[in-house]
Coordinates of N, CA, C and O in Angstrom, one line a residue:
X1 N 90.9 -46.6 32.0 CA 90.8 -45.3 31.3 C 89.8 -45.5 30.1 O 90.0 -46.5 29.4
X2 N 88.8 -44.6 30.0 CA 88.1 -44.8 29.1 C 87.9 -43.5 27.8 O 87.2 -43.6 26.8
X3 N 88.6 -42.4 28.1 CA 88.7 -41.0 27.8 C 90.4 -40.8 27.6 O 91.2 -40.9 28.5
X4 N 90.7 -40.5 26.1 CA 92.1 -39.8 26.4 C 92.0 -38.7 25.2 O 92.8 -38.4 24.2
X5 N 90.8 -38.1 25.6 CA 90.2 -36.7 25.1 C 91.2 -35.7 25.2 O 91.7 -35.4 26.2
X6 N 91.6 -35.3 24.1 CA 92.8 -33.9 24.5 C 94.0 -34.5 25.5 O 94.7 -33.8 26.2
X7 N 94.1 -35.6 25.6 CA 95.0 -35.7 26.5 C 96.8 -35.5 26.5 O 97.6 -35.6 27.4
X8 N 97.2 -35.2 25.0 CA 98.2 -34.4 24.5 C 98.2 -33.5 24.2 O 99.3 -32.9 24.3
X9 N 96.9 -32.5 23.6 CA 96.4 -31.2 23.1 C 97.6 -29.9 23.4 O 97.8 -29.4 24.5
X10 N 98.1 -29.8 22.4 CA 99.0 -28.5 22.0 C 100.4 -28.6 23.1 O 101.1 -27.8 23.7
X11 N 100.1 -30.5 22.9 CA 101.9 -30.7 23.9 C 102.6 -30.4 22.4 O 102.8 -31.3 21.6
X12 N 103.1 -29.0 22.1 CA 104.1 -28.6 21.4 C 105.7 -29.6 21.0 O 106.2 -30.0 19.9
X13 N 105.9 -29.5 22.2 CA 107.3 -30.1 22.3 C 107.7 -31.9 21.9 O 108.7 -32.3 21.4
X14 N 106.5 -32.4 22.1 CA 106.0 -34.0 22.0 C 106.7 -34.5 20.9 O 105.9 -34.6 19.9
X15 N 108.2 -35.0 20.5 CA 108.5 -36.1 19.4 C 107.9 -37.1 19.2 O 107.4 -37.4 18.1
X16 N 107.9 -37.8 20.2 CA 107.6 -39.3 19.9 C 106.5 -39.7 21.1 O 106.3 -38.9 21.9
X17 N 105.9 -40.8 21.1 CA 105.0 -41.5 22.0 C 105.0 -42.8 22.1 O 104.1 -43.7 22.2
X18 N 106.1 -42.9 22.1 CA 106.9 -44.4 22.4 C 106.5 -44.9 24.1 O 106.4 -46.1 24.4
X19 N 106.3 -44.0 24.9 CA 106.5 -44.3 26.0 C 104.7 -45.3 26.2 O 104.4 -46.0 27.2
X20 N 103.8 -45.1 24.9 CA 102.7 -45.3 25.6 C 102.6 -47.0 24.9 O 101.7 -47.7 25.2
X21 N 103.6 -47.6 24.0 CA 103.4 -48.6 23.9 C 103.1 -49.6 24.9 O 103.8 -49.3 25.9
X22 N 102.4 -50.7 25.1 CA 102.6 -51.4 26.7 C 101.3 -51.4 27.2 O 100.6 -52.4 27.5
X23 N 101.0 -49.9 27.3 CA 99.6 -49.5 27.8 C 98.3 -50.3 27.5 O 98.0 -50.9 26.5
X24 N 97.6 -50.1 28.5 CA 96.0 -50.5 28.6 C 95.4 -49.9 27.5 O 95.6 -48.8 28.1
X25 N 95.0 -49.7 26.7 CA 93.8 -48.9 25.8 C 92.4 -49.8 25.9 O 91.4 -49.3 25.3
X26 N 92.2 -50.9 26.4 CA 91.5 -51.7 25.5 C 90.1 -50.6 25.9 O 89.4 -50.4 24.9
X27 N 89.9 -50.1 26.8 CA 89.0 -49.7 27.2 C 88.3 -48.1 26.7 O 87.3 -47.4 26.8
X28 N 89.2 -48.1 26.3 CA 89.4 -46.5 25.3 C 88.2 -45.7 24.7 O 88.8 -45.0 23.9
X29 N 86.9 -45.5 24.6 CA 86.4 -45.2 23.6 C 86.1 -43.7 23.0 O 85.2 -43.4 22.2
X30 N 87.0 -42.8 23.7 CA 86.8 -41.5 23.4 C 88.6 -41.3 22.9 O 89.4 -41.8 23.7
X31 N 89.3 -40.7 22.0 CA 90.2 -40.3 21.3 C 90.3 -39.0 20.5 O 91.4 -38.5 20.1
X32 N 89.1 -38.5 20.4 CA 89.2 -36.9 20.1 C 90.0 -36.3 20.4 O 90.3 -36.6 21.6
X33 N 90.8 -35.3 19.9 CA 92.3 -34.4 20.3 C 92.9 -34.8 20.7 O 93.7 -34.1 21.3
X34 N 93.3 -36.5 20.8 CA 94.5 -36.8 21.7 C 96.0 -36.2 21.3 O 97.0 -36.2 22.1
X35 N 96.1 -35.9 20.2 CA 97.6 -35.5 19.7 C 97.4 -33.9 18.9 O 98.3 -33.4 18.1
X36 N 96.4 -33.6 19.1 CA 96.1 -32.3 18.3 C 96.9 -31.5 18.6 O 97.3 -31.5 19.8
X37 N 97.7 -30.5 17.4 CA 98.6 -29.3 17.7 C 99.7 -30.2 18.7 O 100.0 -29.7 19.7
X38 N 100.1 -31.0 18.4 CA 101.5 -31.9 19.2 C 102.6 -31.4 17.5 O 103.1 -32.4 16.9
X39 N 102.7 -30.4 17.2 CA 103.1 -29.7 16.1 C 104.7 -30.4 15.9 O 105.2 -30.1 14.9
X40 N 105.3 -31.3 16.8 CA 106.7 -31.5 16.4 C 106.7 -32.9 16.5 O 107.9 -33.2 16.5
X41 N 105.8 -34.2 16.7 CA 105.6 -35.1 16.9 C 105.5 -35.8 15.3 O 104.7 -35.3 14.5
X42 N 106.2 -36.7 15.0 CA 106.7 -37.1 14.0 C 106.1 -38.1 13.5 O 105.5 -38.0 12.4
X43 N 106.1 -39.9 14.3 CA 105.9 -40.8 13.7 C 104.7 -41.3 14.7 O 104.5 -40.5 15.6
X44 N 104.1 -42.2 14.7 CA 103.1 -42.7 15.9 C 102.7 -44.1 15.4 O 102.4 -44.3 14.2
X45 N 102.8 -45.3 16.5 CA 102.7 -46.7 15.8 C 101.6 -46.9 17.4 O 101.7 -46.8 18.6
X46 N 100.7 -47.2 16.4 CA 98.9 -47.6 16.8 C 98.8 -48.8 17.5 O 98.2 -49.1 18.5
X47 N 99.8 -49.7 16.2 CA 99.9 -51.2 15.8 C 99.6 -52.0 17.2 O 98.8 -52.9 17.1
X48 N 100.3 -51.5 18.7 CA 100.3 -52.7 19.7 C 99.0 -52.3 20.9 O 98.8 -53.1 21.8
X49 N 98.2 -51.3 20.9 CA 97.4 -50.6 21.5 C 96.0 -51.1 21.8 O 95.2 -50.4 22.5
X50 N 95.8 -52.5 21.1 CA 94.7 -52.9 21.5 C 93.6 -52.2 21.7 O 92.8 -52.4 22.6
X51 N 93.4 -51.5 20.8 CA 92.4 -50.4 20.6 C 91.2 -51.4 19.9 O 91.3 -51.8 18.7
X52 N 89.8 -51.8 20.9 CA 88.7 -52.2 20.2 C 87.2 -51.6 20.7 O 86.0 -51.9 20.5
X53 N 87.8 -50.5 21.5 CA 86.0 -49.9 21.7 C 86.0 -48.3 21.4 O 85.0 -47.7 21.6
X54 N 86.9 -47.8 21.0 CA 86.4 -46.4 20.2 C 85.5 -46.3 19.3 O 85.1 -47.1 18.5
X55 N 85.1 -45.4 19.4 CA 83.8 -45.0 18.8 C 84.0 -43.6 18.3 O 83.2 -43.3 17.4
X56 N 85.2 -42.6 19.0 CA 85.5 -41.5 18.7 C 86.6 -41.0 18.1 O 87.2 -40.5 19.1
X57 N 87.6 -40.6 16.9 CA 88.6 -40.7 16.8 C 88.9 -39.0 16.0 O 90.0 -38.6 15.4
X58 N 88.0 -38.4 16.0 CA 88.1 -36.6 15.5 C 89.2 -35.8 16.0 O 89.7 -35.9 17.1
X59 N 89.5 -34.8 14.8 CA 91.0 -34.3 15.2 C 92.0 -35.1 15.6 O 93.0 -34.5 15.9
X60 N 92.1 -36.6 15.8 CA 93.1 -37.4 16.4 C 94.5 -36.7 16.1 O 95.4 -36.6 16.9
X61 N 94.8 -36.3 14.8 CA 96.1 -35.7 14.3 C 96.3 -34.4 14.3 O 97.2 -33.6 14.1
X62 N 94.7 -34.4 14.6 CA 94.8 -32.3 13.7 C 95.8 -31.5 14.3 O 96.1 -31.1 15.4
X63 N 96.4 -31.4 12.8 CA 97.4 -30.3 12.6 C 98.8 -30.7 13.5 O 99.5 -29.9 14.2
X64 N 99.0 -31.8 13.4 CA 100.4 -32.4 13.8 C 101.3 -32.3 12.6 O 101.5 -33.3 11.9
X65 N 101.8 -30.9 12.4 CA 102.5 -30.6 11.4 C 104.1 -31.5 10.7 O 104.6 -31.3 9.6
X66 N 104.4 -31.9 11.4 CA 105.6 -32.6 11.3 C 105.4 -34.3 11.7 O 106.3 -35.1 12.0
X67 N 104.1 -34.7 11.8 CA 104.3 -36.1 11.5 C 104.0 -36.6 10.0 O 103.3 -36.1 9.2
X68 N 104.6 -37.6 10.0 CA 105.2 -37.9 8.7 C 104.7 -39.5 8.9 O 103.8 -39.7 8.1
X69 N 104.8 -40.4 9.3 CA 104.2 -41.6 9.1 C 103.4 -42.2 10.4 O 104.0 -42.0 11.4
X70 N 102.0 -43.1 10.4 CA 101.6 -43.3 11.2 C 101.1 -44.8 11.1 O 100.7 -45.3 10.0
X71 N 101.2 -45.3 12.1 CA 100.6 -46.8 11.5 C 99.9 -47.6 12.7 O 100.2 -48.0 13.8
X72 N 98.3 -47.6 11.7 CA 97.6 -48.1 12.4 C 97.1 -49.6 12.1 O 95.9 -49.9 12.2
X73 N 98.2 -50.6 11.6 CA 98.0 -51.8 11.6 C 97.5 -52.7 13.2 O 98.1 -52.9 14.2
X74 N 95.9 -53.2 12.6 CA 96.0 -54.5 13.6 C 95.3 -53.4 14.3 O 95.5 -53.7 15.4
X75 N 94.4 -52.2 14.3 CA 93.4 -51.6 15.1 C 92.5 -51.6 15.0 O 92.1 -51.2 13.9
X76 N 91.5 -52.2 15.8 CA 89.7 -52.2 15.5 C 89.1 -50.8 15.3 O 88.9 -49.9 16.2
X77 N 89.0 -50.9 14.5 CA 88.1 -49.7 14.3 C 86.6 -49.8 13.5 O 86.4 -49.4 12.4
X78 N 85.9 -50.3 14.2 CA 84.8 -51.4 14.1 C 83.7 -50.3 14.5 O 82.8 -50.0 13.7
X79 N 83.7 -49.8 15.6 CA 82.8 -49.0 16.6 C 83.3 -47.8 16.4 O 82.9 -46.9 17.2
X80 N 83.8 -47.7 15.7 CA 84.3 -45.7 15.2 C 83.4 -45.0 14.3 O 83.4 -45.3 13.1
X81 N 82.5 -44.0 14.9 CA 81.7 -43.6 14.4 C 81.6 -42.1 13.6 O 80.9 -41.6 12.8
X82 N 82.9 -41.6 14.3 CA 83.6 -40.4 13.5 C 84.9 -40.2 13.0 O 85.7 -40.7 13.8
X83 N 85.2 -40.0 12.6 CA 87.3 -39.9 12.0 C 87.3 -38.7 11.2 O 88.2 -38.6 10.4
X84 N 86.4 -37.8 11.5 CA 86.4 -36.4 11.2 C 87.6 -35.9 11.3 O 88.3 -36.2 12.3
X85 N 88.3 -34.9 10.3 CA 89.5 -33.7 10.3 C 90.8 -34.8 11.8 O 91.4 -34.3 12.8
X86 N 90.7 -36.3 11.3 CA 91.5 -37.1 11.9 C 93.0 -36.5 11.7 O 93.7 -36.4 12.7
X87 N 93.6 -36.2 10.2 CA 94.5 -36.0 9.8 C 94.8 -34.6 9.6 O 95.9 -34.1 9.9
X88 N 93.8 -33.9 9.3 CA 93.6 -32.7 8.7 C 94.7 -31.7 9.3 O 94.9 -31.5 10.5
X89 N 95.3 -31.2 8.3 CA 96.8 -30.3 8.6 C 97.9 -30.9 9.2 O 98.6 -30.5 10.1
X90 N 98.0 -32.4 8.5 CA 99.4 -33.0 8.9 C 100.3 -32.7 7.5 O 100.8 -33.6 6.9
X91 N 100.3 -31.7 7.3 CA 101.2 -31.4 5.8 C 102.0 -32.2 5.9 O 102.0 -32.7 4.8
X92 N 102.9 -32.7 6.4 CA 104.4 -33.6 6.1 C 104.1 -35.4 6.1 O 105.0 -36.3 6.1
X93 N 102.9 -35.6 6.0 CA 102.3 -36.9 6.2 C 102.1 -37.4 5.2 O 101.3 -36.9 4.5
X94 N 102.9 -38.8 4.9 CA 103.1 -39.1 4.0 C 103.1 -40.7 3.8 O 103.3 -41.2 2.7
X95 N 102.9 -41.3 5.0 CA 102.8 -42.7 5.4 C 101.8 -42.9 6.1 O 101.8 -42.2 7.1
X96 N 100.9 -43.8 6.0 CA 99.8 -44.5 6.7 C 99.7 -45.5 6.9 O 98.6 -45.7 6.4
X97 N 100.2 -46.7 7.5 CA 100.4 -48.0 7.6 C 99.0 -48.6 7.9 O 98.2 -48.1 8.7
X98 N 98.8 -49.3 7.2 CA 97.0 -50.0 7.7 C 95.9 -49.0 7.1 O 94.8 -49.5 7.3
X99 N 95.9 -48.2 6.7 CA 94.8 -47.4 6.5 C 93.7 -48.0 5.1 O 92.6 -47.6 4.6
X100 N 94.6 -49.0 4.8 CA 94.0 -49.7 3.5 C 92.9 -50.8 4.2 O 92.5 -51.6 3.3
X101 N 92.4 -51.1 5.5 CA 92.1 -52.3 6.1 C 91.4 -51.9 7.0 O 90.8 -52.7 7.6
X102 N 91.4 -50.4 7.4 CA 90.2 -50.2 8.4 C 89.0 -50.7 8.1 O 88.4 -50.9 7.0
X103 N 88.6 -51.0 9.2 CA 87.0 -51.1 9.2 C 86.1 -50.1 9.9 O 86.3 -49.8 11.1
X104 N 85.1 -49.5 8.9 CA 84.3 -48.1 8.8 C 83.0 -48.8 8.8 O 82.0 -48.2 8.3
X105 N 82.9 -49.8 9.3 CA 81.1 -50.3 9.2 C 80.3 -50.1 10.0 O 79.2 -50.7 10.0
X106 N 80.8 -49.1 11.1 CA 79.9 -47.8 11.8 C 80.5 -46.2 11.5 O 80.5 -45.4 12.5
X107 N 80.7 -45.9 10.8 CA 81.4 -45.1 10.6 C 80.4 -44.1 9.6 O 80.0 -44.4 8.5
X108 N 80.2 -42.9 10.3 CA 79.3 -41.8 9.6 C 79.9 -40.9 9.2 O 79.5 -40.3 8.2
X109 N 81.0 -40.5 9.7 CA 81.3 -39.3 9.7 C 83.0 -39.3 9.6 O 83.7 -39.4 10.6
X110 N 83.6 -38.9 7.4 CA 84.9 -38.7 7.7 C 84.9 -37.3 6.6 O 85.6 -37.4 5.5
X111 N 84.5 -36.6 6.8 CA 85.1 -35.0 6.3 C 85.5 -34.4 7.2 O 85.2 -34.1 8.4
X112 N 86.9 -33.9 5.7 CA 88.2 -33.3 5.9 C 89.0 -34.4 7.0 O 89.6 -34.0 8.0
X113 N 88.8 -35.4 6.6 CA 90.0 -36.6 7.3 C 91.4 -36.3 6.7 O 92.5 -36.3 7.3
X114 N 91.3 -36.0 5.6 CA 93.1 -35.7 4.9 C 93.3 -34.5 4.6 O 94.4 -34.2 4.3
X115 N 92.1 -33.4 4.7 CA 92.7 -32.4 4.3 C 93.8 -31.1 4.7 O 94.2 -30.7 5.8
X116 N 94.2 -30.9 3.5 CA 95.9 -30.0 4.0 C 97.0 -31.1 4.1 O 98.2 -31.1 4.3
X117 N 96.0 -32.2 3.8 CA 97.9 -32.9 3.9 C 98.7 -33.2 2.4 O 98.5 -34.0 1.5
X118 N 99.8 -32.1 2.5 CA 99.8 -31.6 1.7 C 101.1 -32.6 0.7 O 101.7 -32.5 -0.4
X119 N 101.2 -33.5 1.7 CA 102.6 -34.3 1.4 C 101.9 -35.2 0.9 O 102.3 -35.3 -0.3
X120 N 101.0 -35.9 1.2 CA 100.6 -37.4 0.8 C 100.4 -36.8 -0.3 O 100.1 -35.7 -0.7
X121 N 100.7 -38.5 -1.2 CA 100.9 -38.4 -2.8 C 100.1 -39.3 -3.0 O 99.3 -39.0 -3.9
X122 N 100.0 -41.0 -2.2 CA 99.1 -41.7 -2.9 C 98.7 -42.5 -1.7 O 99.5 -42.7 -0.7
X123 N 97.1 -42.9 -1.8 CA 96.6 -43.5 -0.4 C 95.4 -44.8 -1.0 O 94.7 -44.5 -2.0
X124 N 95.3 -45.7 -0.6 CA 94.3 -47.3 -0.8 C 93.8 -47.1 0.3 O 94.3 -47.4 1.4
X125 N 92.2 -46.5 -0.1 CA 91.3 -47.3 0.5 C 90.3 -48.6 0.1 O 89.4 -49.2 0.7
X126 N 91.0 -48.7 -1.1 CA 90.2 -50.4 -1.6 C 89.2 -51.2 -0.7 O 88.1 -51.8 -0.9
X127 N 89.9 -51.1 0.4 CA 89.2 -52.4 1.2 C 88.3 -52.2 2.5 O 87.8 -52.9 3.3
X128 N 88.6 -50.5 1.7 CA 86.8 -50.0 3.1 C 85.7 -50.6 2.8 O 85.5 -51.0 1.7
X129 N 84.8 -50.6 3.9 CA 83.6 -51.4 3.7 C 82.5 -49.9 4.7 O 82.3 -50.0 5.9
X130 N 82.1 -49.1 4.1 CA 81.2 -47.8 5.0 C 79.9 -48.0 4.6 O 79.5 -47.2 3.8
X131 N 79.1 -48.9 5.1 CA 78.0 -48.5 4.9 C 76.8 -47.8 5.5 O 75.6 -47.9 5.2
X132 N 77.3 -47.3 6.3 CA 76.8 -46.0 7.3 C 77.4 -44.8 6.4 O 76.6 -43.9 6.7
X133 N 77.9 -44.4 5.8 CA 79.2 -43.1 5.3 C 77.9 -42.1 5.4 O 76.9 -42.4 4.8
X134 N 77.9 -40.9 6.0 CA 76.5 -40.3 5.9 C 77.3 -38.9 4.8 O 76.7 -38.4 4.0
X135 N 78.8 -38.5 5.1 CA 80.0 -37.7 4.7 C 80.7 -38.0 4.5 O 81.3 -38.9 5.2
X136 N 81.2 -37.2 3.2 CA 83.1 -37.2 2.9 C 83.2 -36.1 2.1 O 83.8 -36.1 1.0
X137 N 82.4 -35.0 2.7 CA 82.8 -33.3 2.2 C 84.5 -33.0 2.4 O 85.1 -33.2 3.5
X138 N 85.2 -32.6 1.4 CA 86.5 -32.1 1.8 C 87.1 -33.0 1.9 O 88.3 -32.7 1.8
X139 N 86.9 -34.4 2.0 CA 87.8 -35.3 2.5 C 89.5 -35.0 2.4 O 90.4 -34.8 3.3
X140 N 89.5 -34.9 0.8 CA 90.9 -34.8 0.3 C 91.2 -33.0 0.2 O 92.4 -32.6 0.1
X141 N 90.4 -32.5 0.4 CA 90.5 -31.0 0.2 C 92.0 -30.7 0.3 O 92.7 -31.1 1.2
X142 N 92.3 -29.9 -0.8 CA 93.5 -29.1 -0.5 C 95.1 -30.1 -1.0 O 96.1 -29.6 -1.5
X143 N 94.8 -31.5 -0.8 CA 95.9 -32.3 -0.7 C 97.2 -32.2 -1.7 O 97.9 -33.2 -1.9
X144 N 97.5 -30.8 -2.4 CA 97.7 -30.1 -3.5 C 99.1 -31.9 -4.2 O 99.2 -32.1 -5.4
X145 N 99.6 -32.6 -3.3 CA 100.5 -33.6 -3.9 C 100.0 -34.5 -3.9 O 100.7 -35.5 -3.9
X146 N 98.6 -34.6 -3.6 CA 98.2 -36.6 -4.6 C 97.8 -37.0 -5.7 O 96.9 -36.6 -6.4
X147 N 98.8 -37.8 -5.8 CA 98.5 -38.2 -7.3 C 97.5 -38.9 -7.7 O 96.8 -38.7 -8.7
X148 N 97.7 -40.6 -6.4 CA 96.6 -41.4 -7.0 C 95.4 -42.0 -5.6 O 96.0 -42.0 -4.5
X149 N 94.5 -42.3 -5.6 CA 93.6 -42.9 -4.8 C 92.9 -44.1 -5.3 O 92.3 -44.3 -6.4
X150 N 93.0 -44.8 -4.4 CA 91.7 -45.9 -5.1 C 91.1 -45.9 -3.6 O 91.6 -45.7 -2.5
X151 N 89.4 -46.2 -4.2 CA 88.4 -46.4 -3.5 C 88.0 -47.8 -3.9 O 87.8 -48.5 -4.9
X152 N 87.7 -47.9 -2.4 CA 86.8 -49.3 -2.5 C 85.6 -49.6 -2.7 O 85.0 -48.5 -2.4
X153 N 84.7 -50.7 -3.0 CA 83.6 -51.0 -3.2 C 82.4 -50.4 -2.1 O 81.2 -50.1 -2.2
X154 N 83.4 -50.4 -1.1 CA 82.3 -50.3 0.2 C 82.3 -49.0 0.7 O 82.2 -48.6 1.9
X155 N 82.3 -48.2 -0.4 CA 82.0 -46.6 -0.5 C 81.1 -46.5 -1.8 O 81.3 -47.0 -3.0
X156 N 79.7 -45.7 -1.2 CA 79.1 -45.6 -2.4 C 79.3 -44.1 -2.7 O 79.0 -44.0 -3.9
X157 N 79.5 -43.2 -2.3 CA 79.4 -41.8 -2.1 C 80.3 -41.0 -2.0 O 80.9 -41.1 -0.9
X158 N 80.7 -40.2 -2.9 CA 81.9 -38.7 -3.0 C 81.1 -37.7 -2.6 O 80.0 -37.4 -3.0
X159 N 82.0 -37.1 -1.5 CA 80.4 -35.7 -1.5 C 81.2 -34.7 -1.6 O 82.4 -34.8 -1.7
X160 N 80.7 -33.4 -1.7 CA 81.4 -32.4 -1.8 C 82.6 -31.7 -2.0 O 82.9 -31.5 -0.9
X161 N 83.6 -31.1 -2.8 CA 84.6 -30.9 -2.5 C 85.4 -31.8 -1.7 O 86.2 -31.4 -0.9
X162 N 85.1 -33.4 -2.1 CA 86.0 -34.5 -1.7 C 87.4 -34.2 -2.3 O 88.2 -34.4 -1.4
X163 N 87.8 -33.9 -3.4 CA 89.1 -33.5 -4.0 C 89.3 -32.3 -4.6 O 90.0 -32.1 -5.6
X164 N 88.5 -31.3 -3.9 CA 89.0 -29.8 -4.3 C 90.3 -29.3 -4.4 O 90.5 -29.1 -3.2
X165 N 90.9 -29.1 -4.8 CA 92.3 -28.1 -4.9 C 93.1 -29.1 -4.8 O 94.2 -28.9 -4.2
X166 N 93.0 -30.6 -5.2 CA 94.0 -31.9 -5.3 C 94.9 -32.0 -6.8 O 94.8 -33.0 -7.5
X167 N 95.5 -31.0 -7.1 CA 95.6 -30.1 -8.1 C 97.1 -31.1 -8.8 O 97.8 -30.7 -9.8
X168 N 97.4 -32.3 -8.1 CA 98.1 -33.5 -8.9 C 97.6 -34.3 -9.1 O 98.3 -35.3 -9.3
X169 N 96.5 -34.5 -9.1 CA 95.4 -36.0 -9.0 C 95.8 -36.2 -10.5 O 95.7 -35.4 -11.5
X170 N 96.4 -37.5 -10.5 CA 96.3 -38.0 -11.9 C 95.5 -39.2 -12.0 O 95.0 -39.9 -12.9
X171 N 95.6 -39.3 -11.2 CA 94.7 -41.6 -11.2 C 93.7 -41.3 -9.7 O 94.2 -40.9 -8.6
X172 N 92.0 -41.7 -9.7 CA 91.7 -42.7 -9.3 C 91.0 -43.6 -9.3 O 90.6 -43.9 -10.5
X173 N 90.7 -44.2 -8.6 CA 89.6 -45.4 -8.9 C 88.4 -45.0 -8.1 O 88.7 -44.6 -6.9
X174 N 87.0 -45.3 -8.5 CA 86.1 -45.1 -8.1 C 85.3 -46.0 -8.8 O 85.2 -46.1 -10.0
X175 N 84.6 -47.1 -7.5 CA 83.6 -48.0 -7.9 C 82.4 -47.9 -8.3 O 81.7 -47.0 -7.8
X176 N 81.9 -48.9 -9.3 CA 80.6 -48.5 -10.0 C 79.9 -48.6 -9.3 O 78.8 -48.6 -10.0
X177 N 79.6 -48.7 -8.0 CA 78.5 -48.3 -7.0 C 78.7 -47.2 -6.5 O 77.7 -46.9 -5.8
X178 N 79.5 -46.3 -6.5 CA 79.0 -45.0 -6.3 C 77.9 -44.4 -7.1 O 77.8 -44.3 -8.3
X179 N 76.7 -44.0 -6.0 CA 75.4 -43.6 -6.8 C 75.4 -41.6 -6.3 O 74.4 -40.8 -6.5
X180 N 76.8 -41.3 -5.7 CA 76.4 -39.7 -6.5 C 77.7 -39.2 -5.8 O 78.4 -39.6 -4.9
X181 N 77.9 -38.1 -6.7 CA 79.0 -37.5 -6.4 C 79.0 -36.0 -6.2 O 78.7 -35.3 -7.2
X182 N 79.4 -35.3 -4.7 CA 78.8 -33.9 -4.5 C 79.4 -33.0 -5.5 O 80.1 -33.3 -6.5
X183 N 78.9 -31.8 -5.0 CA 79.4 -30.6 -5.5 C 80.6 -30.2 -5.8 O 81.1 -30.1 -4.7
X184 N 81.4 -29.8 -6.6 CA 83.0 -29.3 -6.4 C 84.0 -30.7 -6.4 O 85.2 -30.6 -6.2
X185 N 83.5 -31.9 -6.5 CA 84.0 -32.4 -5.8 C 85.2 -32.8 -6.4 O 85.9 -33.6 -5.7
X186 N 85.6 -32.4 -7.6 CA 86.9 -32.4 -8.0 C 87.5 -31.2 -8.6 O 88.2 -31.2 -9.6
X187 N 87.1 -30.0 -8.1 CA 87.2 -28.8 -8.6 C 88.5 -28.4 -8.5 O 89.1 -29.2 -7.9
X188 N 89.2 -27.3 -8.9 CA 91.0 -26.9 -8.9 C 91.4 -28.2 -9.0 O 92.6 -28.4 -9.0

């Protein structure tokens, strides 16, 4: 299997995805919509999936309204070239295991990866390394309960409305190599 494009898309009913631990992924490189609109699906552990040739990972969550923690410890994400609106509209999301450790060193494209999620309070990306990042419009858009963020070194770039309407932001960190920061981008 090399495609698991939409291959959950608007399974409503979907708790858990326990059943896919075990599985082949290695070969995987398309993940777009796999869990999109899975509206009642809660928790999701990445961790044993041997995930090393994606390249695609957009909408992976979108709008999985009731998951709440996900963990993607021990995933290559090496060859991931989008992680676009990944998260976007998981309001109850509030745990991300590993997300401090990805590797983004193909990685162009992550606006509106958290936006609407309206639960997360505090998230580390310290230890990104994106030197491709071409975007991160919206990133945090909307996230109206985070408080704090730290960014890592290996982001040079806030762009647009990265923390618009993040309207608890009290702390983040932002490295002295960021050489520009968009429009709006901490506006409401």
């Amino acid at each position: 299997v090399t495609s698991l494009y939409s291959t959950f898309y608007r399974a409503e009913n979907i708790t858990s995805v326990d059943f896919l631990n075990g599985l082949d992924f290695s070969n995987v490189t398309d993940m777009r919509y796999m869990f999109a609109c899975c509206y009642k699906l809660t928790s999701v552990d990445m961790s044993s999936w041997g995930i090393s040739k994606v390249t695609n990972m957009t909408n992976l969550f979108f709008e999985c309204e009731e998951l709440t923690t996900v963990n993607l410890t021990g995933i290559d994400t090496s060859k991931v070239v989008s992680m676009e609106s990944m998260f976007q509209t998981c309001t109850s999301l509030t745990t991300i295991i590993g997300i401090k450790s990805l590797d983004l060193s193909s990685c162009m494209y992550i606006s509106h990866m958290f936006r609407d999620c309206i639960a997360l309070t505090s998230i580390d990306l310290s230890n990104w390394i994106a030197p491709n990042l071409r975007t991160m419009s919206s990133m945090f858009y909307n996230c109206t309960s985070l408080k704090s963020v730290e960014i890592g070194d290996g982001v040079t770039s806030i762009g647009s409305s990265a923390f618009s309407g993040c309207s608890g932001l009290t702390s983040i960190t932002i490295p002295n190599n960021v050489n520009s920061i968009g429009s709006s981008a901490f506006s409401g």
